[in-house]
Structure formats: C-alpha cells, structure tokens
Amino acid sequence: MPSFISGVICALGLSSGVAAVAYGDSVSKSAVEKQFSQEFPEGYSILKHYGGNGPYSERRSYGISRDPPASCAVDQVIMIKRHGERFPSASMGLLIEASLAKIYGTGISKWEGDLSFLDDWTYYVPDSCWYGAETYSGPYAGLLDGYQHGVDYRDRYGSLWNGESIVPMFSSGYSRVINTARKFGEGFFGYNYSTNAALNIISESASMGANSLTPTCDTDNDTTTCDNLPTTFPQFKIAAARLNSQNAGLNLTESDVYNLMSMASYELNARAFSDWINVFTQDEWVSFGYINDLSYYYCSGPGDKNMAAVGAVYVNASLSLLNQGPEKAGPLIFNFAHDTDITPIVSALGVLVPDEDLPLDRIPFGNPYSTGDIVPQGGHLTIERLSCNATAMSKKGTYVRLVLNEAVVPFNECQSGPGYSCPLSNYTSILNKNLPNYISTCSVPKSYPQYLDFWWNYNTTTRLNFQRGPIACQEGDAMS
Ligand SMILES: *[C@@H]1O[C@H](CO)[C@@H](O)[C@H](O)[C@H]1NC(C)=O
Ligand SMILES: *[C@@H]1O[C@H](CO)[C@@H](O)[C@H](O)[C@H]1NC(C)=O
Ligand SMILES: *[C@@H]1O[C@H](CO)[C@@H](O)[C@H](O)[C@H]1NC(C)=O
Ligand SMILES: *[C@@H]1O[C@H](CO)[C@@H](O)[C@H](O)[C@H]1NC(C)=O
Ligand SMILES: *[C@@H]1O[C@H](CO)[C@@H](O)[C@H](O)[C@H]1NC(C)=O
Ligand SMILES: *[C@@H]1O[C@H](CO)[C@@H](O)[C@H](O)[C@H]1NC(C)=O
Ligand SMILES: *[C@@H]1O[C@H](CO)[C@@H](O)[C@H](O)[C@H]1NC(C)=O
C-alpha cells in the first residue's frame, strides 16, 4: 500500500479498529476480527414457528432498508395493527386444561427427563377470566407491546404531527383491540394523548357492512378445507413417545402435544421464560408452525376465495387516502383490529400469495405464507406514502411502500421507485384493476353501509380514550 493512503487513514483516525491494515508479522487482533459474522443464529428462531400465538417479532426482511431512501420523505402513514400479546382463547384454554389434567391425573410425584421442571411449574393463566385478554406481565406483555410500538412510531413518524391538531385513531369494538389502541396512543402522543388523540371505536357487528375494520363474508359456503385442516403432524408422535417413555404412566397423544405446544407458545406472552418451549424439538416446532400457517391460509387468507374481497374494503379506501394525500386526508391513520382482518388485506394487495395452494400433508419449505412473519401478536401492516425528489433512476413524485412488521415488502411487479417503492399512480391503477368487489362477492345487504366512510367522518372527542369502569370477565365486544 502506498504510504500516503495509510497516512490518510491515520489522519481520519481509522488506524486502530477494524480498518487497521496489517503488515507482515504485525497482525493485530483487530485486523483478524470479521466485519461481518458468518453465523445466522436466528436462521432458526422459535419466534417464527408458533404461528400467531406467541410474542411479536419483526418480519425477516429481504434486506431492503427500513428507512426511506435519501431522496424521499414519508408524508403519510396508514397502519393497521393486531392487538398485543394475549392469553389463550377460552376454547384453546379448555383444550390446554384437558391435557394438563391428563398429566397431573397420572399422580406422578417426581417428573423425569424433559418434564423435570414440572415439579416447580404452575400454569400461567391466573383464572379463566383472563382467557383472551392481553397479558400484563413479562418482557413480552401485550400491553407493553402497544405502548412500546407507539413510542417507536413517535420516533419514526412524530414529525408528521404538528403538535397541535387532534388526530383520530380507529379501533374495532373488541376489548383487547381497544386496549392496544389506547396503549399505542399513550406511547405515540405521550403527555398529549388525553387531549390530542380522538379514539373512534368502530363496532365489529356485521351490520356495519363495508364501513368496518372487521368486514365479514358469509357467502363462502364451501369451508370444507378450513373445517378439516390437520391439527397434528407426524413429528408430534415422536414428541408424545419421548415424553411417555420418560415418565411411566404418562399417556400423551399427538393431540395433547398440539395442545401443550399451544400452551407453551402463549406462555411467553406472560413470562420471560418458558420451560415448555424447550420440551419440544426444533423439528416439532417447525411442524407446529406450519399447522398454524394452514389455518390462516385456508380460513382467513388467500386459500379462501372470498378473503381478497374482504380485504379490498380497506385497500380500496386506503387508495383514496393516499391519492388525497396528507393535506386533505391527514398524515397519520392508525387502525387496530385482529390478525384475521389483516390477512385478508394482505391477500387483497396480492402480496405473499404462494404459487400453489398449501399442501396439507407436507411442508413446502420456502413458501411465502409464514404466519410468524405476517401476523404475530402485535403484527402490523404499515403503508407509507413517500414524497421523493428525482434520482438517477426515478422521477420526482409520490411513491408507496408496504411495510409488514417493520420489513419492506415490495409491491408485486411494481418496484421502480426509490427503495423498491411503486409510483402511487401505478399502485393505484394496478389495484383498481385487480381488487375484487366486496359488496357483490359477499352479498352485503343493501341496508348495510356500502363503503368505508369513518376515515373521513370521525369524531374528535376524547371521550373513548380511556376505560371508565372495570373490564368484565372475558370481555370481548366492547364499545367503551
Ligand atoms: C427535495 O429537494 C428539496 C429542494 O432541494 C429539499 O428541500 C428537500 O429536502 C428534498 N427532500 C428530500 C426528502 O431529500
Ligand atoms: C402537549 O403536552 C405538553 C406537555 O404537557 C404541553 O406542554 C403541550 O402544551 C401539549 N400540547 C397540546 C397541543 O396540548
Ligand atoms: C354453495 O352455494 C352455491 C351457490 O348458491 C351452490 O351451488 C352450492 O351447492 C353450495 N354448496 C354447498 C356446499 O352448500
Ligand atoms: C393410552 O391412551 C390410549 C387412547 O388414547 C389407549 O388406547 C391406551 O390404552 C392408553 N395406554 C395406556 C398404557 O394407558
Ligand atoms: C372504493 O372507495 C371509494 C372511496 O372511498 C368508494 O366511493 C367506493 O364505493 C369504494 N368501492 C368499493 C367497491 O368499496
Ligand atoms: C407505471 O405507469 C406508466 C404509465 O402507465 C407505465 O408507463 C409504467 O411502465 C408503469 N411502471 C410500472 C413500474 O408499473
Ligand atoms: C361518532 O359519535 C356518534 C355519536 O356517539 C356515533 O353515532 C358515531 O358512530 C361515531 N362515529 C364514529 C366514526 O365512531
């Protein structure tokens, strides 16, 4: 190396650390440290293999930067978020309790092998009232997720709020969803939440028709596949045999394994650590995850022929917001609903659709429909409108990016903009051409609202920002 180059490096203060250049025998420790690790320890993470049950994790990205490219600034954000981490549903709770009763019913007093921790373990659901509610303890607590997400989005998008105006937020009328919206709002608006956010609660009733965050569709009378999905995979036989062999008298079945794996994944929502997670092997978790993928795909995703029409309600209305822009439609449109309201939207957008229907008897490894990357608890789809200056590859103008769980998902064949974004005009024309019609596909009665209207006709009162009074045992539908 010519000496003037090393002189420049010294002048820049780079002579120590990884940029150091080693000569001959004087190889310093820093010179052999790798700039990039060659390990991918998260190539397998349990967080990606329990379907939508357990704690949130970001989507595994395609490598595209989360921040907008230097030539662009976000000027409008339309988000829909699933509620935060929760306890199992009441119906899942019954299955879990049955499998636990079977275990404790053996009368085994000293547990061996993978279950040896059971001597000290207790079930994490305080009582059945908590089934379905968001969790409040542990590092993955659901209520914490909502607040943390609000704080994160204040950092990322706070400049879009002028610090004065009243910003509407929209939650479907379900207790845990409302609680998430409120926590998010407290995180985002901080000390201004009580005065500057206006929570609008949109009833989940089917009679809301298309004016809903939770539109329904009852015309799919062929639910045969959805109703007959596998709940066990061959790997579960190995798990049952292993546990039974370690503890004489135990007689767990594959179904018990499914129930116990479900219980394990929800345990993390309430506790920092789950011994139960470690009871099952990676291969068993891979199968468990796929069983959950099948359920989302066939019951509320692209494997149900009506779901794209359901999701088209939100996508179509968001086209109006994007084309009106922040001046007319507002810069921040935060929405809160359920996992099965987000999967139809992803279907309507036409992204992450596998080339073929998912097989029921084997795992098509590498398929794009991986629930842990689509709707984990707290999962969210964020549509960013970008205002971009001209670059060497693109014109000055307005572009759109889809961000799913904090990773950019390029829009189909349209990625000609900065940061693999799509020009808003192309995005609009492609979707206008492709979106199915919700009203006709789902035979929505004429007496029900025919389009989504609340993003423009909202209330600016803060009356619903806080819970006034107790939350009832297993409260679901709720308006305040
Ligand atoms: C676009 O260009 C204008 C004028 O030079 C500049 O003020 C603005 O900051 C630029 N926007 C971005 C996102 O770089
Ligand atoms: C937001 O909260 C801060 C701190 O309480 C306060 O100084 C400010 O006036 C509030 N802004 C509005 C618009 O209420
Ligand atoms: C579903 O509805 C269609 C149209 O009304 C009808 O032809 C078909 O037989 C129905 N299928 C089932 C399984 O009910
Ligand atoms: C285990 O349970 C199965 C039914 O699930 C039953 O057929 C079998 O006899 C049981 N075995 C023992 C050893 O209890
Ligand atoms: C699409 O959105 C526009 C504007 O919000 C609305 O007028 C129209 O009825 C919607 N179309 C459908 C099929 O929902
Ligand atoms: C966008 O639309 C324009 C005009 O219709 C067309 O020429 C162009 O090929 C489209 N670009 C993409 C990436 O779809
Ligand atoms: C606004 O408040 C009125 C009166 O409570 C209610 O009827 C209406 O549904 C609310 N609108 C929204 C978008 O929540």
CSV table of C-alpha atoms in Angstrom, one decimal, residues 57-477:
chain,number,residue,atom,x,y,z
A,57,SER,CA,-41.1,-10.5,16.2
A,58,GLU,CA,-40.2,-8.3,13.2
A,59,ARG,CA,-40.6,-9.8,9.7
A,60,ARG,CA,-37.5,-11.3,8.3
A,61,SER,CA,-36.6,-8.7,5.7
A,62,TYR,CA,-35.4,-9.0,2.1
A,63,GLY,CA,-32.5,-6.7,3.0
A,64,ILE,CA,-34.2,-3.5,1.9
A,65,SER,CA,-33.6,-0.6,4.3
A,66,ARG,CA,-36.5,0.1,6.6
A,67,ASP,CA,-35.8,3.8,6.4
A,68,PRO,CA,-36.8,5.6,3.2
A,69,PRO,CA,-34.0,6.3,0.7
A,70,ALA,CA,-32.2,9.6,1.0
A,71,SER,CA,-34.3,11.2,-1.8
A,72,CYS,CA,-37.6,10.5,-0.1
A,73,ALA,CA,-39.5,11.5,3.0
A,74,VAL,CA,-42.6,9.8,4.4
A,75,ASP,CA,-45.6,12.2,4.3
A,76,GLN,CA,-48.5,9.8,5.2
A,77,VAL,CA,-48.8,6.6,7.1
A,78,ILE,CA,-51.7,4.2,7.1
A,79,MET,CA,-51.3,1.4,9.7
A,80,ILE,CA,-53.4,-1.5,10.9
A,81,LYS,CA,-52.2,-3.3,13.9
A,82,ARG,CA,-53.3,-6.6,15.6
A,83,HIS,CA,-53.8,-6.4,19.3
A,84,GLY,CA,-50.8,-7.2,21.5
A,85,GLU,CA,-49.8,-10.5,23.1
A,86,ARG,CA,-52.6,-12.2,24.9
A,87,PHE,CA,-53.6,-15.2,26.9
A,88,PRO,CA,-55.0,-18.2,25.0
A,89,SER,CA,-58.7,-18.0,23.9
A,90,ALA,CA,-61.3,-19.6,26.1
A,91,SER,CA,-61.7,-22.5,23.7
A,92,MET,CA,-58.0,-23.1,23.5
A,93,GLY,CA,-57.9,-22.9,27.3
A,94,LEU,CA,-60.3,-25.8,27.6
A,95,LEU,CA,-58.0,-28.0,25.4
A,96,ILE,CA,-54.9,-26.9,27.4
A,97,GLU,CA,-56.6,-27.6,30.7
A,98,ALA,CA,-57.7,-31.1,29.5
A,99,SER,CA,-54.1,-32.0,28.5
A,100,LEU,CA,-52.8,-30.6,31.8
A,101,ALA,CA,-55.4,-32.6,33.7
A,102,LYS,CA,-54.2,-35.7,32.0
A,103,ILE,CA,-50.6,-35.0,33.0
A,104,TYR,CA,-51.4,-34.2,36.7
A,105,GLY,CA,-54.0,-37.0,36.7
A,106,THR,CA,-51.2,-39.6,36.5
A,107,GLY,CA,-50.3,-38.8,40.1
A,108,ILE,CA,-46.6,-38.8,39.2
A,109,SER,CA,-44.8,-37.2,42.1
A,110,LYS,CA,-41.3,-36.9,40.6
A,111,TRP,CA,-41.1,-35.8,37.0
A,112,GLU,CA,-38.2,-37.1,34.9
A,113,GLY,CA,-36.5,-36.1,31.7
A,114,ASP,CA,-37.8,-33.2,29.6
A,115,LEU,CA,-40.6,-32.6,32.1
A,116,SER,CA,-38.5,-32.5,35.2
A,117,PHE,CA,-39.2,-28.8,35.6
A,118,LEU,CA,-42.9,-29.7,36.3
A,119,ASP,CA,-42.2,-30.2,40.0
A,120,ASP,CA,-41.9,-26.4,40.2
A,121,TRP,CA,-44.1,-25.2,37.4
A,122,THR,CA,-47.5,-23.6,37.6
A,123,TYR,CA,-50.0,-22.7,34.8
A,124,TYR,CA,-49.6,-19.0,33.9
A,125,VAL,CA,-53.3,-18.1,33.4
A,126,PRO,CA,-54.4,-16.7,36.8
A,127,ASP,CA,-58.0,-17.8,36.2
A,128,SER,CA,-60.4,-18.4,33.3
A,129,CYS,CA,-61.5,-14.8,33.2
A,130,TRP,CA,-58.1,-13.9,31.7
A,131,TYR,CA,-58.6,-16.1,28.6
A,132,GLY,CA,-58.5,-13.9,25.5
A,133,ALA,CA,-57.2,-10.8,27.4
A,134,GLU,CA,-53.9,-9.1,26.7
A,135,THR,CA,-51.1,-10.0,29.1
A,136,TYR,CA,-49.6,-7.5,31.5
A,137,SER,CA,-46.5,-9.3,32.8
A,138,GLY,CA,-43.1,-10.3,31.5
A,139,PRO,CA,-41.0,-8.7,28.8
A,140,TYR,CA,-43.4,-9.7,26.0
A,141,ALA,CA,-46.5,-8.4,27.7
A,142,GLY,CA,-49.3,-7.4,25.3
A,143,LEU,CA,-50.0,-4.0,26.9
A,144,LEU,CA,-46.3,-3.2,26.8
A,145,ASP,CA,-46.2,-4.1,23.1
A,146,GLY,CA,-48.9,-1.4,22.3
A,147,TYR,CA,-47.1,1.3,24.4
A,148,GLN,CA,-43.6,0.4,23.0
A,149,HIS,CA,-44.9,0.5,19.4
A,150,GLY,CA,-46.5,3.9,20.0
A,151,VAL,CA,-43.2,5.2,21.3
A,152,ASP,CA,-41.3,3.7,18.4
A,153,TYR,CA,-43.7,5.3,15.9
A,154,ARG,CA,-43.4,8.6,17.6
A,155,ASP,CA,-39.7,8.5,16.9
A,156,ARG,CA,-40.2,7.4,13.4
A,157,TYR,CA,-43.3,9.4,12.3
A,158,GLY,CA,-43.6,12.0,15.1
A,159,SER,CA,-42.6,14.8,12.7
A,160,LEU,CA,-45.8,14.2,10.8
A,161,TRP,CA,-47.9,15.5,13.7
A,162,ASN,CA,-47.9,19.3,14.0
A,163,GLY,CA,-48.1,19.1,17.8
A,164,GLU,CA,-51.4,20.9,17.9
A,165,SER,CA,-54.1,19.1,15.8
A,166,ILE,CA,-56.4,16.4,17.1
A,167,VAL,CA,-55.6,13.1,15.5
A,168,PRO,CA,-58.3,10.4,15.2
A,169,MET,CA,-57.4,6.8,15.8
A,170,PHE,CA,-59.6,3.8,14.9
A,171,SER,CA,-60.2,0.6,16.8
A,172,SER,CA,-62.6,-2.2,16.2
A,173,GLY,CA,-65.0,-2.7,19.1
A,174,TYR,CA,-63.3,-5.5,20.9
A,175,SER,CA,-61.8,-5.2,24.3
A,176,ARG,CA,-58.2,-6.3,23.7
A,177,VAL,CA,-58.1,-4.4,20.5
A,178,ILE,CA,-59.3,-1.2,22.2
A,179,ASN,CA,-56.7,-1.7,24.9
A,180,THR,CA,-54.0,-1.9,22.4
A,181,ALA,CA,-55.1,1.2,20.6
A,182,ARG,CA,-55.2,3.1,23.9
A,183,LYS,CA,-51.7,1.9,24.9
A,184,PHE,CA,-50.3,2.8,21.4
A,185,GLY,CA,-51.9,6.2,21.7
A,186,GLU,CA,-50.3,6.8,25.1
A,187,GLY,CA,-47.0,5.8,23.6
A,188,PHE,CA,-47.3,7.9,20.5
A,189,PHE,CA,-48.8,11.1,21.9
A,190,GLY,CA,-47.2,10.9,25.4
A,191,TYR,CA,-48.5,13.7,27.6
A,192,ASN,CA,-50.7,14.8,24.7
A,193,TYR,CA,-52.7,11.6,24.5
A,194,SER,CA,-55.6,12.8,26.7
A,195,THR,CA,-56.2,15.9,24.7
A,196,ASN,CA,-54.9,15.3,21.1
A,197,ALA,CA,-55.9,11.8,20.2
A,198,ALA,CA,-59.5,11.0,19.5
A,199,LEU,CA,-60.2,7.3,19.7
A,200,ASN,CA,-63.1,6.2,17.4
A,201,ILE,CA,-64.4,2.7,18.2
A,202,ILE,CA,-65.9,1.0,15.1
A,203,SER,CA,-68.4,-1.8,16.0
A,204,GLU,CA,-67.5,-5.3,14.8
A,205,SER,CA,-71.1,-6.0,14.0
A,206,ALA,CA,-71.8,-7.5,10.6
A,207,SER,CA,-74.4,-4.8,10.1
A,208,MET,CA,-71.6,-2.2,9.7
A,209,GLY,CA,-71.2,-3.7,6.2
A,210,ALA,CA,-68.2,-2.2,4.5
A,211,ASN,CA,-67.9,0.7,7.0
A,212,SER,CA,-65.8,-1.6,9.2
A,213,LEU,CA,-62.3,-2.7,10.2
A,214,THR,CA,-63.7,-6.2,10.6
A,215,PRO,CA,-65.9,-6.8,7.5
A,216,THR,CA,-67.4,-10.3,7.3
A,217,CYS,CA,-68.3,-12.5,4.4
A,218,ASP,CA,-70.8,-15.3,4.8
A,219,THR,CA,-71.2,-16.4,1.2
A,220,ASP,CA,-68.4,-18.9,1.3
A,221,ASN,CA,-70.5,-21.9,1.9
A,222,ASP,CA,-67.6,-24.2,1.0
A,223,THR,CA,-65.5,-24.2,4.1
A,224,THR,CA,-64.6,-27.9,3.8
A,225,THR,CA,-60.8,-27.4,3.7
A,226,CYS,CA,-60.8,-24.8,6.5
A,227,ASP,CA,-63.0,-27.1,8.7
A,228,ASN,CA,-60.8,-30.2,8.1
A,229,LEU,CA,-57.3,-28.9,8.5
A,230,PRO,CA,-54.8,-31.2,10.2
A,231,THR,CA,-54.1,-30.4,13.9
A,232,THR,CA,-51.2,-32.8,14.2
A,233,PHE,CA,-48.2,-33.7,12.1
A,234,PRO,CA,-46.2,-37.0,12.2
A,235,GLN,CA,-43.4,-35.2,14.3
A,236,PHE,CA,-45.9,-35.0,17.2
A,237,LYS,CA,-45.9,-38.8,17.5
A,238,ILE,CA,-42.2,-38.6,18.3
A,239,ALA,CA,-42.8,-35.9,21.0
A,240,ALA,CA,-45.6,-38.0,22.6
A,241,ALA,CA,-43.5,-41.2,22.6
A,242,ARG,CA,-40.5,-39.4,24.1
A,243,LEU,CA,-42.4,-37.8,26.9
A,244,ASN,CA,-44.3,-41.0,27.7
A,245,SER,CA,-41.1,-43.1,27.7
A,246,GLN,CA,-39.5,-40.7,30.2
A,247,ASN,CA,-42.4,-40.9,32.7
A,248,ALA,CA,-44.1,-44.3,33.3
A,249,GLY,CA,-47.9,-43.9,33.4
A,250,LEU,CA,-48.0,-40.8,31.1
A,251,ASN,CA,-50.0,-41.5,28.0
A,252,LEU,CA,-50.0,-38.3,25.9
A,253,THR,CA,-51.3,-38.3,22.4
A,254,GLU,CA,-50.4,-36.3,19.3
A,255,SER,CA,-53.4,-34.0,20.1
A,256,ASP,CA,-52.0,-33.5,23.6
A,257,VAL,CA,-48.8,-32.5,22.0
A,258,TYR,CA,-50.6,-29.9,19.9
A,259,ASN,CA,-52.4,-28.5,23.0
A,260,LEU,CA,-49.2,-28.4,25.0
A,261,MET,CA,-47.2,-26.7,22.3
A,262,SER,CA,-50.0,-24.1,22.0
A,263,MET,CA,-49.8,-23.6,25.7
A,264,ALA,CA,-46.0,-23.2,25.5
A,265,SER,CA,-46.2,-20.5,22.8
A,266,TYR,CA,-48.7,-18.4,24.8
A,267,GLU,CA,-46.6,-18.8,28.0
A,268,LEU,CA,-44.1,-16.4,26.6
A,269,ASN,CA,-46.8,-13.7,26.3
A,270,ALA,CA,-47.0,-13.7,30.1
A,271,ARG,CA,-43.5,-14.8,31.3
A,272,ALA,CA,-39.9,-14.1,30.4
A,273,PHE,CA,-39.1,-17.8,30.2
A,274,SER,CA,-41.0,-21.0,29.1
A,275,ASP,CA,-39.6,-24.4,30.1
A,276,TRP,CA,-42.3,-25.8,27.9
A,277,ILE,CA,-40.8,-24.4,24.8
A,278,ASN,CA,-37.7,-26.5,25.4
A,279,VAL,CA,-39.7,-29.7,25.9
A,280,PHE,CA,-40.2,-29.8,22.1
A,281,THR,CA,-37.6,-30.1,19.4
A,282,GLN,CA,-37.0,-27.6,16.6
A,283,ASP,CA,-38.5,-30.1,14.1
A,284,GLU,CA,-41.6,-30.4,16.2
A,285,TRP,CA,-41.9,-26.6,16.3
A,286,VAL,CA,-41.4,-26.3,12.5
A,287,SER,CA,-44.4,-28.7,12.1
A,288,PHE,CA,-46.5,-26.8,14.6
A,289,GLY,CA,-45.8,-23.5,12.8
A,290,TYR,CA,-46.9,-24.9,9.5
A,291,ILE,CA,-50.2,-26.2,11.0
A,292,ASN,CA,-50.9,-22.6,12.0
A,293,ASP,CA,-49.9,-21.3,8.6
A,294,LEU,CA,-52.5,-23.7,7.1
A,295,SER,CA,-55.2,-22.3,9.3
A,296,TYR,CA,-54.5,-18.7,8.3
A,297,TYR,CA,-54.1,-19.5,4.7
A,298,TYR,CA,-57.3,-21.6,4.2
A,299,CYS,CA,-59.6,-19.8,6.8
A,300,SER,CA,-58.7,-16.2,6.5
A,301,GLY,CA,-56.1,-15.8,3.8
A,302,PRO,CA,-55.6,-16.4,0.0
A,303,GLY,CA,-56.8,-20.0,0.3
A,304,ASP,CA,-60.3,-18.8,1.0
A,305,LYS,CA,-61.7,-17.4,-2.3
A,306,ASN,CA,-63.6,-14.6,-0.6
A,307,MET,CA,-60.9,-13.1,1.6
A,308,ALA,CA,-59.3,-10.9,-1.0
A,309,ALA,CA,-62.8,-9.2,-1.4
A,310,VAL,CA,-63.0,-8.8,2.4
A,311,GLY,CA,-59.5,-7.1,2.4
A,312,ALA,CA,-60.4,-5.0,-0.6
A,313,VAL,CA,-62.6,-2.8,1.6
A,314,TYR,CA,-59.5,-1.4,3.5
A,315,VAL,CA,-57.2,-1.4,0.5
A,316,ASN,CA,-59.8,0.4,-1.7
A,317,ALA,CA,-60.4,3.1,0.9
A,318,SER,CA,-56.7,3.5,1.6
A,319,LEU,CA,-56.3,4.3,-2.1
A,320,SER,CA,-58.5,7.3,-1.5
A,321,LEU,CA,-56.4,8.4,1.5
A,322,LEU,CA,-53.2,8.1,-0.5
A,323,ASN,CA,-54.4,10.0,-3.5
A,324,GLN,CA,-55.9,12.8,-1.4
A,325,GLY,CA,-52.6,13.0,0.5
A,326,PRO,CA,-51.8,14.3,3.9
A,327,GLU,CA,-53.2,17.8,3.4
A,328,LYS,CA,-56.7,16.6,2.7
A,329,ALA,CA,-56.8,13.1,4.4
A,330,GLY,CA,-54.4,13.7,7.3
A,331,PRO,CA,-50.9,12.3,7.7
A,332,LEU,CA,-51.5,9.6,10.4
A,333,ILE,CA,-54.2,7.0,10.1
A,334,PHE,CA,-53.7,4.4,12.9
A,335,ASN,CA,-56.1,1.4,13.0
A,336,PHE,CA,-56.4,-1.5,15.3
A,337,ALA,CA,-58.1,-4.9,14.7
A,338,HIS,CA,-57.4,-8.6,14.6
A,339,ASP,CA,-55.0,-11.0,12.8
A,340,THR,CA,-57.8,-12.3,10.6
A,341,ASP,CA,-58.6,-8.7,9.5
A,342,ILE,CA,-55.0,-8.2,8.4
A,343,THR,CA,-54.6,-11.4,6.4
A,344,PRO,CA,-57.4,-10.5,4.0
A,345,ILE,CA,-55.8,-7.1,3.4
A,346,VAL,CA,-52.5,-8.8,2.5
A,347,SER,CA,-54.5,-11.1,0.2
A,348,ALA,CA,-56.2,-8.1,-1.5
A,349,LEU,CA,-52.8,-6.5,-2.0
A,350,GLY,CA,-51.8,-9.6,-3.8
A,351,VAL,CA,-48.5,-10.0,-1.9
A,352,LEU,CA,-47.2,-13.2,-0.3
A,353,VAL,CA,-49.6,-15.4,-2.2
A,354,PRO,CA,-48.0,-18.8,-2.8
A,355,ASP,CA,-47.9,-20.1,-6.4
A,356,GLU,CA,-50.0,-23.1,-5.4
A,357,ASP,CA,-52.4,-23.9,-2.6
A,358,LEU,CA,-50.5,-25.1,0.5
A,359,PRO,CA,-50.4,-28.9,0.7
A,360,LEU,CA,-52.0,-30.5,3.8
A,361,ASP,CA,-49.6,-33.4,4.2
A,362,ARG,CA,-46.1,-31.9,3.8
A,363,ILE,CA,-44.4,-28.5,4.2
A,364,PRO,CA,-43.5,-26.6,1.1
A,365,PHE,CA,-40.3,-25.1,2.6
A,366,GLY,CA,-39.6,-21.6,1.4
A,367,ASN,CA,-43.3,-20.8,0.8
A,368,PRO,CA,-44.1,-17.1,1.5
A,369,TYR,CA,-47.0,-17.8,3.8
A,370,SER,CA,-45.3,-18.0,7.1
A,371,THR,CA,-47.6,-16.7,9.8
A,372,GLY,CA,-44.7,-15.6,12.1
A,373,ASP,CA,-43.7,-13.1,9.5
A,374,ILE,CA,-47.3,-12.0,8.7
A,375,VAL,CA,-49.5,-11.8,11.9
A,376,PRO,CA,-47.6,-12.5,15.1
A,377,GLN,CA,-49.3,-10.9,18.1
A,378,GLY,CA,-49.0,-7.2,17.7
A,379,GLY,CA,-48.3,-7.7,13.9
A,380,HIS,CA,-49.0,-4.7,11.7
A,381,LEU,CA,-49.1,-3.5,8.1
A,382,THR,CA,-47.9,0.0,7.5
A,383,ILE,CA,-48.5,1.7,4.2
A,384,GLU,CA,-46.1,4.6,3.6
A,385,ARG,CA,-46.6,7.4,1.2
A,386,LEU,CA,-43.3,8.8,0.1
A,387,SER,CA,-42.6,12.2,-1.3
A,388,CYS,CA,-39.4,11.8,-3.4
A,389,ASN,CA,-37.1,14.1,-5.3
A,390,ALA,CA,-35.7,13.0,-8.7
A,391,THR,CA,-32.9,10.4,-8.6
A,392,ALA,CA,-30.8,9.0,-11.4
A,393,MET,CA,-33.4,6.2,-11.7
A,394,SER,CA,-36.7,7.8,-10.9
A,395,LYS,CA,-38.7,11.0,-11.3
A,396,LYS,CA,-39.7,13.4,-8.6
A,397,GLY,CA,-43.1,12.3,-7.3
A,398,THR,CA,-45.2,10.3,-4.9
A,399,TYR,CA,-44.5,6.7,-4.2
A,400,VAL,CA,-45.9,3.9,-2.0
A,401,ARG,CA,-44.2,1.2,0.1
A,402,LEU,CA,-45.7,-1.7,2.1
A,403,VAL,CA,-44.0,-2.3,5.4
A,404,LEU,CA,-45.1,-5.5,7.2
A,405,ASN,CA,-43.9,-5.9,10.7
A,406,GLU,CA,-41.1,-3.4,10.1
A,407,ALA,CA,-39.8,-5.0,6.9
A,408,VAL,CA,-40.4,-3.7,3.4
A,409,VAL,CA,-42.5,-5.9,1.1
A,410,PRO,CA,-42.1,-4.7,-2.5
A,411,PHE,CA,-45.4,-4.4,-4.3
A,412,ASN,CA,-45.7,-7.2,-6.9
A,413,GLU,CA,-44.2,-6.2,-10.3
A,414,CYS,CA,-44.1,-2.5,-9.4
A,415,GLN,CA,-40.8,-1.6,-7.7
A,416,SER,CA,-39.4,1.1,-10.0
A,417,GLY,CA,-39.3,3.8,-7.3
A,418,PRO,CA,-36.6,4.6,-4.8
A,419,GLY,CA,-36.2,1.9,-2.1
A,420,TYR,CA,-38.1,-0.5,-4.4
A,421,SER,CA,-41.2,1.6,-3.9
A,422,CYS,CA,-44.0,1.9,-6.5
A,423,PRO,CA,-45.2,5.1,-8.1
A,424,LEU,CA,-48.6,6.0,-6.4
A,425,SER,CA,-50.2,6.3,-9.9
A,426,ASN,CA,-49.1,2.8,-10.8
A,427,TYR,CA,-50.0,1.3,-7.4
A,428,THR,CA,-53.5,2.9,-7.7
A,429,SER,CA,-54.1,1.7,-11.3
A,430,ILE,CA,-52.9,-1.9,-10.6
A,431,LEU,CA,-55.1,-2.2,-7.5
A,432,ASN,CA,-58.1,-0.6,-9.1
A,433,LYS,CA,-57.8,-3.2,-11.9
A,434,ASN,CA,-57.3,-6.2,-9.5
A,435,LEU,CA,-59.4,-5.5,-6.4
A,436,PRO,CA,-62.5,-7.7,-6.1
A,437,ASN,CA,-65.8,-6.1,-5.2
A,438,TYR,CA,-66.7,-6.8,-1.6
A,439,ILE,CA,-70.4,-5.8,-1.9
A,440,SER,CA,-71.1,-8.2,-4.7
A,441,THR,CA,-68.7,-11.0,-3.7
A,442,CYS,CA,-70.1,-11.1,-0.2
A,443,SER,CA,-73.7,-10.3,-1.0
A,444,VAL,CA,-73.7,-7.4,1.5
A,445,PRO,CA,-77.4,-6.4,2.1
A,446,LYS,CA,-78.3,-3.0,0.6
A,447,SER,CA,-79.4,-1.8,4.1
A,448,TYR,CA,-75.8,-2.1,5.3
A,449,PRO,CA,-73.1,0.6,4.6
A,450,GLN,CA,-71.7,0.0,1.2
A,451,TYR,CA,-68.2,1.6,1.7
A,452,LEU,CA,-65.7,2.6,4.3
A,453,ASP,CA,-66.5,6.1,5.5
A,454,PHE,CA,-65.2,6.6,9.0
A,455,TRP,CA,-61.7,7.7,7.9
A,456,TRP,CA,-63.4,10.9,6.7
A,457,ASN,CA,-66.4,11.1,9.1
A,458,TYR,CA,-64.9,10.6,12.5
A,459,ASN,CA,-65.5,12.0,16.0
A,460,THR,CA,-62.9,14.4,17.5
A,461,THR,CA,-64.0,13.9,21.1
A,462,THR,CA,-61.6,12.2,23.6
A,463,ARG,CA,-64.5,10.5,25.4
A,464,LEU,CA,-63.4,7.0,24.4
A,465,ASN,CA,-59.6,7.5,25.0
A,466,PHE,CA,-59.8,5.8,28.5
A,467,GLN,CA,-61.6,2.9,30.1
A,468,ARG,CA,-64.1,4.2,32.6
A,469,GLY,CA,-65.0,1.3,34.9
A,470,PRO,CA,-64.0,-2.3,35.2
A,471,ILE,CA,-63.3,-4.6,32.2
A,472,ALA,CA,-65.7,-7.5,32.6
A,473,CYS,CA,-64.6,-11.2,32.9
A,474,GLN,CA,-63.7,-12.4,29.4
A,475,GLU,CA,-65.0,-9.2,27.9
A,476,GLY,CA,-65.0,-9.3,24.1
A,477,ASP,CA,-67.3,-7.0,22.3
